[in-house]
Coordinates of C-alpha atoms in Angstrom, one line a residue:
Chain A
M1 CA -1.9 -90.1 -71.1
S2 CA -4.7 -87.5 -71.2
E3 CA -4.9 -84.6 -68.8
K4 CA -7.9 -86.0 -66.9
T5 CA -6.4 -89.4 -66.7
K6 CA -3.1 -88.0 -65.5
K7 CA -4.9 -86.2 -62.6
Q8 CA -6.6 -89.4 -61.7
E9 CA -3.4 -91.4 -61.9
Y10 CA -1.6 -89.0 -59.6
G11 CA -4.4 -88.8 -57.1
T12 CA -2.7 -91.6 -55.1
V13 CA 0.9 -92.3 -55.9
G14 CA 3.6 -94.7 -54.7
Y15 CA 5.7 -92.7 -52.3
Y16 CA 9.5 -93.2 -52.3
P17 CA 11.0 -90.9 -49.7
G18 CA 14.5 -92.3 -50.0
C19 CA 17.3 -92.2 -47.3
A20 CA 17.7 -88.5 -47.0
L21 CA 14.1 -87.8 -46.1
E22 CA 14.3 -90.3 -43.3
G23 CA 17.3 -88.5 -41.9
S24 CA 18.7 -85.0 -42.4
A25 CA 15.8 -84.0 -44.7
N26 CA 13.0 -85.1 -42.3
G27 CA 11.4 -81.7 -42.6
Y28 CA 10.9 -82.4 -46.3
D29 CA 9.2 -85.7 -45.6
V30 CA 6.8 -84.5 -42.9
S31 CA 5.9 -81.4 -44.9
T32 CA 5.3 -83.4 -48.0
R33 CA 3.0 -85.7 -46.1
A34 CA 1.2 -82.8 -44.3
V35 CA 0.7 -81.0 -47.6
A36 CA -0.6 -84.2 -49.3
K37 CA -3.1 -84.7 -46.5
K38 CA -4.3 -81.1 -46.6
L39 CA -4.7 -81.3 -50.4
G40 CA -6.5 -84.6 -50.3
L41 CA -3.8 -86.5 -52.2
G42 CA -2.9 -90.1 -51.4
L43 CA 0.6 -91.4 -50.6
K44 CA 1.3 -95.1 -50.4
D45 CA 4.8 -95.8 -49.2
V46 CA 6.6 -98.2 -51.5
K47 CA 7.0 -101.4 -49.6
N48 CA 10.5 -102.5 -48.5
W49 CA 12.2 -99.8 -50.5
N50 CA 16.0 -99.6 -50.7
C51 CA 18.6 -96.9 -51.4
C52 CA 18.4 -95.7 -55.0
G53 CA 22.1 -96.1 -55.4
A54 CA 22.8 -92.4 -55.0
M55 CA 26.2 -91.2 -55.9
E56 CA 28.2 -93.8 -54.0
V57 CA 27.1 -96.9 -55.7
K58 CA 27.0 -95.2 -59.1
N59 CA 30.7 -94.4 -58.7
V60 CA 31.5 -98.1 -57.9
D61 CA 29.3 -99.7 -60.6
P62 CA 26.7 -97.8 -62.6
K63 CA 24.8 -101.0 -63.4
L64 CA 24.4 -101.8 -59.7
Q65 CA 22.8 -98.4 -59.2
T66 CA 20.5 -99.2 -62.1
Y67 CA 19.5 -102.4 -60.4
L68 CA 18.9 -100.8 -57.0
S69 CA 16.6 -98.1 -58.5
A70 CA 14.9 -100.8 -60.6
R71 CA 14.2 -102.8 -57.5
V72 CA 12.3 -99.8 -56.0
L73 CA 10.2 -99.6 -59.2
S74 CA 9.7 -103.4 -59.2
N75 CA 8.4 -103.2 -55.6
A76 CA 6.0 -100.3 -56.5
V77 CA 4.5 -102.2 -59.4
N78 CA 4.6 -105.8 -58.1
L79 CA 4.0 -105.4 -54.3
D80 CA 2.0 -102.1 -54.2
H81 CA 0.4 -102.3 -57.6
M82 CA 1.1 -98.7 -58.3
N83 CA 1.9 -97.3 -61.7
T84 CA 3.2 -94.0 -60.5
V85 CA 6.1 -93.4 -58.1
M86 CA 6.6 -89.9 -56.6
A87 CA 10.1 -89.1 -55.4
P88 CA 10.6 -85.7 -53.7
C89 CA 14.4 -86.1 -53.5
N90 CA 16.2 -84.9 -56.6
G91 CA 18.8 -87.7 -56.3
C92 CA 16.2 -90.4 -56.1
Y93 CA 14.1 -88.9 -58.8
H94 CA 17.1 -88.6 -61.1
N95 CA 18.3 -92.2 -60.4
L96 CA 14.8 -93.7 -61.0
K97 CA 14.5 -91.8 -64.2
K98 CA 18.0 -92.9 -65.2
A99 CA 17.2 -96.5 -64.5
E100 CA 14.1 -96.2 -66.6
Y101 CA 16.1 -94.8 -69.5
D102 CA 18.9 -97.3 -69.2
L103 CA 16.4 -100.3 -69.1
K104 CA 14.6 -98.9 -72.2
H105 CA 17.8 -98.3 -74.2
D106 CA 20.5 -100.6 -73.0
A107 CA 20.4 -104.4 -73.3
K108 CA 23.3 -104.9 -70.9
S109 CA 21.5 -103.0 -68.2
R110 CA 18.4 -105.2 -68.7
E111 CA 20.6 -108.3 -68.5
V112 CA 22.2 -107.1 -65.2
V113 CA 18.9 -106.1 -63.6
D114 CA 17.2 -109.4 -64.7
E115 CA 20.1 -111.4 -63.3
L116 CA 20.3 -109.6 -60.0
S117 CA 16.5 -109.7 -59.6
R118 CA 16.5 -113.4 -60.1
K119 CA 19.3 -113.9 -57.5
A120 CA 17.4 -111.7 -55.1
R121 CA 14.2 -113.6 -55.8
H122 CA 11.9 -110.8 -56.8
K123 CA 10.2 -110.0 -60.1
T124 CA 12.4 -107.9 -62.4
Y125 CA 11.3 -104.4 -63.5
E126 CA 10.5 -103.8 -67.1
A127 CA 10.8 -100.3 -68.6
G128 CA 7.4 -98.6 -68.9
Q129 CA 5.7 -100.3 -66.0
V130 CA 5.9 -97.3 -63.7
E131 CA 6.1 -93.5 -64.3
T132 CA 8.4 -91.7 -61.9
I133 CA 7.5 -88.1 -61.1
H134 CA 8.8 -85.4 -58.8
A135 CA 6.8 -83.8 -56.0
L136 CA 6.7 -80.7 -58.1
D137 CA 5.1 -82.6 -61.1
W138 CA 2.7 -84.2 -58.6
I139 CA 1.2 -81.0 -57.1
K140 CA 1.3 -79.1 -60.4
E141 CA -0.7 -81.8 -62.2
T142 CA -3.2 -82.7 -59.5
I143 CA -3.9 -79.3 -57.8
G144 CA -2.3 -76.9 -60.2
E145 CA -2.0 -73.1 -59.9
E146 CA -5.7 -72.4 -59.9
G147 CA -6.3 -75.0 -57.2
L148 CA -3.6 -73.6 -55.0
K149 CA -4.8 -70.0 -55.5
E150 CA -8.3 -71.1 -54.3
R151 CA -6.9 -72.9 -51.3
T152 CA -4.2 -70.4 -50.2
K153 CA -5.8 -67.1 -50.9
G154 CA -2.4 -65.4 -51.5
K155 CA -1.1 -66.3 -48.0
L156 CA 2.5 -65.9 -49.1
A157 CA 2.0 -62.3 -50.3
G158 CA 5.0 -60.1 -49.4
L159 CA 7.4 -63.1 -49.3
K160 CA 10.2 -62.8 -51.8
V161 CA 11.5 -66.2 -52.9
A162 CA 14.5 -67.4 -54.9
N163 CA 13.7 -70.8 -56.3
Y164 CA 16.7 -73.1 -56.3
Y165 CA 16.3 -76.4 -58.2
G166 CA 19.8 -77.7 -58.2
C167 CA 21.3 -79.8 -61.0
M168 CA 19.8 -83.2 -60.8
Y169 CA 16.2 -82.1 -61.4
V170 CA 17.0 -81.3 -65.0
R171 CA 20.2 -83.0 -66.0
P172 CA 21.0 -84.9 -68.2
R173 CA 18.1 -83.8 -70.4
H174 CA 17.7 -87.2 -72.2
I175 CA 16.4 -89.0 -69.1
F176 CA 13.5 -86.5 -68.8
P177 CA 11.6 -87.0 -72.1
E178 CA 8.5 -85.3 -70.8
K179 CA 10.4 -82.0 -70.2
D180 CA 10.9 -79.3 -72.9
Q181 CA 7.7 -80.3 -74.6
G182 CA 6.4 -76.7 -75.0
P183 CA 3.8 -74.8 -73.0
G184 CA 2.8 -76.4 -69.8
S185 CA 5.8 -78.7 -69.6
E186 CA 8.8 -78.2 -67.4
S187 CA 12.0 -76.7 -68.9
T188 CA 15.4 -78.1 -68.4
S189 CA 17.2 -74.8 -69.0
K190 CA 14.9 -72.6 -67.0
P191 CA 12.8 -74.7 -64.7
H192 CA 9.6 -73.0 -63.4
F193 CA 7.3 -75.5 -61.7
M194 CA 8.3 -74.4 -58.2
D195 CA 8.1 -70.8 -59.3
D196 CA 4.6 -71.4 -60.6
L197 CA 3.3 -73.2 -57.4
L198 CA 4.7 -70.6 -55.0
A199 CA 3.5 -67.7 -57.1
A200 CA 0.0 -69.3 -57.0
A201 CA 0.3 -69.2 -53.2
G202 CA 1.0 -65.5 -53.4
A203 CA 4.8 -65.4 -53.2
E204 CA 6.9 -63.0 -55.2
N205 CA 9.6 -64.9 -57.2
V206 CA 12.7 -62.8 -57.6
E207 CA 14.9 -63.0 -60.6
F208 CA 17.5 -65.5 -59.5
P209 CA 20.2 -66.5 -62.1
L210 CA 21.6 -69.6 -60.3
K211 CA 18.5 -71.8 -60.2
T212 CA 20.2 -74.9 -61.5
A213 CA 23.8 -74.0 -60.7
C214 CA 26.0 -76.6 -58.8
C215 CA 25.8 -76.4 -55.0
G216 CA 29.0 -78.4 -54.7
G217 CA 27.1 -81.2 -52.9
A218 CA 29.3 -84.0 -54.4
H219 CA 32.5 -82.4 -53.0
T220 CA 31.2 -81.3 -49.6
L221 CA 33.4 -83.8 -47.7
S222 CA 36.4 -84.1 -50.1
D223 CA 36.7 -80.4 -50.9
S224 CA 34.7 -78.4 -48.3
D225 CA 36.1 -75.0 -49.2
T226 CA 35.0 -75.2 -52.8
S227 CA 31.5 -76.3 -51.7
T228 CA 31.4 -73.5 -49.2
R229 CA 32.4 -70.9 -51.8
L230 CA 29.9 -72.2 -54.3
V231 CA 27.1 -72.1 -51.7
L232 CA 28.2 -68.7 -50.5
N233 CA 27.9 -67.4 -54.1
I234 CA 24.4 -68.8 -54.4
L235 CA 23.4 -67.3 -51.0
Q236 CA 24.8 -63.9 -51.9
A237 CA 23.2 -64.0 -55.4
A238 CA 19.8 -64.7 -53.7
E239 CA 20.3 -61.8 -51.3
A240 CA 21.4 -59.5 -54.2
A241 CA 18.2 -60.5 -56.0
G242 CA 16.2 -59.4 -53.0
A243 CA 15.1 -62.8 -51.7
D244 CA 13.9 -63.4 -48.1
V245 CA 14.1 -67.1 -48.5
I246 CA 15.5 -69.7 -50.9
A247 CA 13.0 -72.4 -51.7
T248 CA 14.5 -75.8 -52.3
E249 CA 13.3 -79.2 -53.6
C250 CA 16.5 -81.3 -53.2
P251 CA 17.7 -82.5 -49.8
T252 CA 21.4 -82.5 -50.8
C253 CA 21.2 -78.9 -52.0
H254 CA 19.1 -77.9 -49.0
T255 CA 21.5 -79.4 -46.5
G256 CA 24.5 -78.0 -48.4
L257 CA 23.0 -74.5 -48.3
E258 CA 22.2 -74.7 -44.6
M259 CA 25.5 -76.2 -43.5
H260 CA 27.8 -74.1 -45.7
Q261 CA 25.9 -70.9 -44.7
V262 CA 27.1 -71.5 -41.2
R263 CA 30.6 -72.6 -42.4
A264 CA 31.0 -69.6 -44.7
E265 CA 30.6 -67.3 -41.7
K266 CA 33.1 -69.4 -39.6
R267 CA 35.6 -70.1 -42.3
F268 CA 35.5 -66.9 -44.4
G269 CA 33.8 -64.4 -42.1
K270 CA 31.0 -64.0 -44.7
K271 CA 27.5 -63.8 -43.1
T272 CA 24.4 -64.1 -45.1
S273 CA 20.9 -64.0 -43.6
V274 CA 18.6 -65.3 -46.4
K275 CA 16.5 -68.3 -45.0
I276 CA 16.3 -71.7 -46.6
M277 CA 13.1 -73.7 -46.6
Y278 CA 11.7 -76.7 -48.6
F279 CA 9.0 -75.6 -51.1
T280 CA 6.6 -78.0 -49.4
Q281 CA 7.2 -76.2 -46.1
L282 CA 6.3 -72.9 -47.8
L283 CA 3.2 -74.4 -49.4
G284 CA 2.2 -75.9 -46.1
L285 CA 2.4 -72.5 -44.4
A286 CA 0.3 -71.1 -47.3
L287 CA -2.3 -73.8 -46.7
G288 CA -2.5 -72.9 -43.0
I289 CA -0.5 -75.8 -41.6
G290 CA 1.5 -75.0 -38.5
P291 CA 5.3 -74.7 -38.7
R292 CA 6.0 -77.6 -36.3
R293 CA 3.8 -79.9 -38.4
L294 CA 5.9 -78.9 -41.3
G295 CA 9.2 -79.7 -39.5
I296 CA 10.4 -76.2 -39.9
H297 CA 12.0 -76.4 -36.5
T298 CA 14.2 -79.2 -37.7
N299 CA 15.9 -77.0 -40.4
I300 CA 19.3 -75.6 -39.5
S301 CA 18.2 -72.3 -41.1
D302 CA 16.1 -70.6 -38.4
A303 CA 13.1 -69.0 -40.2
S304 CA 11.0 -68.3 -37.1
D305 CA 11.4 -64.5 -37.3
L306 CA 10.6 -64.5 -41.0
I307 CA 7.5 -66.5 -40.4
V308 CA 6.3 -64.1 -37.7
D309 CA 7.4 -60.9 -39.7
K310 CA 5.6 -62.1 -42.8
R311 CA 2.5 -63.4 -40.8
L312 CA 2.8 -66.8 -42.3
T313 CA 1.1 -68.6 -39.3
Chain B
M1 CA 42.4 -49.7 -54.0
S2 CA 43.8 -52.3 -51.6
A3 CA 44.2 -55.7 -53.1
T4 CA 41.7 -58.4 -52.2
P5 CA 43.1 -61.7 -50.6
S6 CA 42.7 -63.5 -53.9
A7 CA 44.5 -60.7 -55.8
A8 CA 47.3 -60.7 -53.3
L9 CA 47.6 -64.5 -53.7
A10 CA 47.8 -64.1 -57.4
S11 CA 50.5 -61.4 -57.4
Q12 CA 52.7 -63.4 -55.0
S13 CA 53.0 -66.2 -57.4
R14 CA 55.7 -65.9 -60.1
L15 CA 54.4 -68.8 -62.0
P16 CA 51.0 -68.7 -63.6
S17 CA 49.7 -71.8 -61.8
S18 CA 46.0 -72.7 -62.0
L19 CA 45.6 -71.5 -58.5
A20 CA 47.0 -68.1 -59.3
I21 CA 45.1 -67.8 -62.6
F22 CA 41.8 -68.6 -61.0
A23 CA 42.6 -66.3 -58.0
D24 CA 43.3 -63.5 -60.5
I25 CA 40.0 -64.1 -62.4
E26 CA 38.0 -64.2 -59.1
A27 CA 39.7 -61.0 -57.9
R28 CA 38.8 -59.3 -61.2
I29 CA 35.2 -60.4 -60.8
D30 CA 35.2 -59.2 -57.2
R31 CA 36.4 -55.8 -58.3
I32 CA 33.4 -55.6 -60.7
I33 CA 31.1 -56.5 -57.9
A34 CA 32.6 -53.9 -55.6
R35 CA 32.7 -51.1 -58.3
P36 CA 30.6 -52.0 -61.4
G37 CA 31.6 -48.9 -63.4
D38 CA 30.1 -48.7 -66.9
P39 CA 27.5 -51.5 -67.1
E40 CA 28.2 -52.4 -70.7
A41 CA 32.0 -52.5 -70.2
S42 CA 31.5 -54.6 -67.1
A43 CA 29.2 -57.0 -68.9
Q44 CA 31.8 -57.3 -71.7
A45 CA 34.6 -57.9 -69.1
L46 CA 32.6 -60.6 -67.3
L47 CA 31.9 -62.4 -70.6
Q48 CA 35.7 -62.3 -71.4
L49 CA 36.5 -63.6 -67.9
G50 CA 34.0 -66.4 -68.5
E51 CA 35.8 -67.3 -71.7
Q52 CA 39.2 -67.3 -69.9
V53 CA 37.8 -69.8 -67.3
L54 CA 36.7 -72.1 -70.1
E55 CA 40.0 -71.7 -71.9
R56 CA 41.9 -72.9 -68.8
W57 CA 39.7 -76.0 -68.7
L58 CA 40.4 -76.8 -72.4
E59 CA 44.1 -76.1 -72.2
A60 CA 44.4 -78.3 -69.1
R61 CA 42.9 -81.0 -71.2
G62 CA 45.4 -80.5 -74.0
E63 CA 42.9 -78.8 -76.4
V64 CA 43.2 -75.6 -78.3
P65 CA 40.3 -73.3 -77.3
T66 CA 38.0 -72.6 -80.3
G67 CA 37.8 -69.1 -81.7
E68 CA 34.3 -69.8 -83.1
Q69 CA 31.0 -68.6 -81.8
R70 CA 27.8 -70.3 -81.0
E71 CA 24.5 -68.3 -80.9
G72 CA 26.7 -65.2 -81.2
F73 CA 28.9 -66.1 -78.2
R74 CA 32.4 -67.6 -78.1
L75 CA 31.6 -68.5 -74.5
L76 CA 28.9 -70.9 -75.6
A77 CA 31.2 -72.4 -78.3
L78 CA 33.9 -72.9 -75.7
H79 CA 31.5 -74.6 -73.3
R80 CA 30.3 -77.0 -76.0
Q81 CA 33.9 -77.8 -76.8
G82 CA 34.7 -78.3 -73.1
A83 CA 31.7 -80.7 -72.6
R84 CA 32.8 -83.0 -75.4
G85 CA 33.7 -86.4 -73.8
E86 CA 32.9 -85.0 -70.4
P87 CA 29.1 -84.9 -69.9
S88 CA 29.3 -83.7 -66.3
F89 CA 30.7 -80.5 -67.7
N90 CA 27.1 -79.7 -68.8
A91 CA 26.5 -78.9 -65.2
C92 CA 27.8 -75.4 -66.0
R93 CA 26.0 -75.1 -69.3
E94 CA 23.1 -73.0 -67.9
T95 CA 25.6 -70.9 -66.0
C96 CA 27.3 -70.0 -69.3
R97 CA 23.9 -69.3 -70.9
E98 CA 22.9 -67.1 -67.9
L99 CA 26.0 -65.1 -68.4
A100 CA 25.2 -64.6 -72.1
Y101 CA 21.6 -63.8 -71.2
Y102 CA 22.7 -61.1 -68.7
Y103 CA 25.2 -59.6 -71.2
N104 CA 22.3 -59.3 -73.7
L105 CA 20.0 -57.7 -71.1
I106 CA 22.6 -55.2 -70.0
K107 CA 23.6 -54.3 -73.6
L108 CA 20.1 -54.2 -75.1
E109 CA 18.3 -52.4 -72.3
P110 CA 20.6 -49.4 -71.5
A111 CA 17.8 -47.4 -69.8
H112 CA 16.6 -50.2 -67.6
P113 CA 16.4 -49.2 -63.9
D114 CA 17.9 -52.6 -62.8
R115 CA 21.0 -52.3 -65.0
E116 CA 23.5 -52.1 -62.1
K117 CA 21.8 -54.9 -60.3
R118 CA 22.0 -57.0 -63.4
V119 CA 25.8 -56.4 -63.5
G120 CA 26.0 -57.6 -59.9
L121 CA 24.1 -60.8 -60.7
A122 CA 26.0 -61.4 -63.9
A123 CA 29.2 -61.1 -61.8
M124 CA 28.0 -63.7 -59.4
V125 CA 27.1 -66.0 -62.4
A126 CA 30.7 -65.5 -63.7
K127 CA 32.1 -66.2 -60.3
H128 CA 30.1 -69.4 -60.1
L129 CA 31.5 -70.5 -63.4
A130 CA 35.0 -69.9 -62.1
L131 CA 34.4 -71.7 -58.8
F132 CA 32.8 -74.7 -60.6
V133 CA 35.5 -75.1 -63.2
S134 CA 38.4 -74.7 -60.8
G135 CA 36.7 -77.3 -58.6
K136 CA 36.3 -79.7 -61.4
M137 CA 39.9 -79.2 -62.5
Q138 CA 41.1 -80.0 -59.0
V139 CA 39.0 -83.1 -58.8
A140 CA 40.2 -84.2 -62.2
G141 CA 43.8 -83.6 -61.2
L142 CA 44.2 -81.0 -64.0
G143 CA 46.4 -77.9 -63.5
E144 CA 48.5 -77.0 -60.5
F145 CA 46.4 -76.2 -57.4
C146 CA 48.5 -77.2 -54.4
C147 CA 52.1 -76.3 -53.8
A148 CA 52.5 -79.3 -51.5
A149 CA 51.6 -81.6 -54.3
K150 CA 54.0 -80.1 -56.8
P151 CA 57.0 -82.2 -55.9
L152 CA 54.9 -85.4 -56.2
R153 CA 53.6 -84.4 -59.6
A154 CA 57.1 -83.3 -60.8
G155 CA 58.4 -86.7 -59.8
G156 CA 60.4 -85.5 -56.8
K157 CA 62.3 -82.8 -58.8

């Protein structure tokens, strides 16, 4: 796909918010929609979407997870006539990409998806019909750094940001064939798209060594103490790096950082004060959108003082 | 210097259980965070602690830790060995690479003004590796982490 065509293709995308963005990560959903509106980008919600299969279904039956993600892609192409689906949630993004990979490379997966689609009476999904992208790809490709610079005029100047991508955005590498393709592409070892976008809006990205480190999200209920200690280490590293705020792009990571920041103080007496915000909330502030319209008040991490101090409104 | 809680826990145990070993490793990392000392020596120590973490993972899986190096680091060779047959172990691949990266920065830029800060960040990377691997070992039922579970695992003996 050429650069120009890609921009056009991404102008209006099928939007798959997934379960988290309708619940605990509502701030990510409203800020994504508000930023899209401000940037003149189109979002068309995927009709009758379902859970991507997340971690729970994958643990029971990986092929069932492939089917659930394939059904979302089938609806996008057959009901909405979209050929691009944008998923802001790392878990959803990862699972749709994995389904795409499995259907392309594994005959058994195709067989299961075809069979379940037939039973559920909808058209099956065939690999290659839809391209799945992340919200970071979407803004980077359509607006880009230059476009953001023009629109934000360095509004985030003076704000020190630690960009935290989490693990599912880049792993496993083989399901992201478009990454690691040289200059301009995203890196799976040192991702930088969020850094690029926030820097374009004027933010100062600090050197943060735990960008893709595990947040312990999968063990947050079964082994809360390990999750808390992993998160505490991430928060302390961000503070040691000089960050005012950790920018996130994964609802699981975001919720984990917020909840375990509180728990770390209660359980281990370790207080950290670095704030946690979705990158779309930061971009929204840079674009002049009010904090409430970005759902910042719905975050557990209270960034109101930071927003006032840094004159982000 | 008074012992940290994790160091005290490690010293109380007469058996080198996984809990005690990881508590000792974390305590040694915490000491470097608290008092970095010579940056290059600290970076070397952190690299070795990272290797010890991966050695525990491999030994718990019944493997002999490799003595080979990859890209000049035994740490990276150990990680590669540890991820064989266990793709989810790649979730700490970049953590290992970050540790090697910081070791290089600290060693090759001795006059850099951020040298001490880099030691602190490297220590947090090493700590993350220890926390992640000990968590994975607990989930996988490898090693001995809980004294209450010991009789069950030992078949009631």
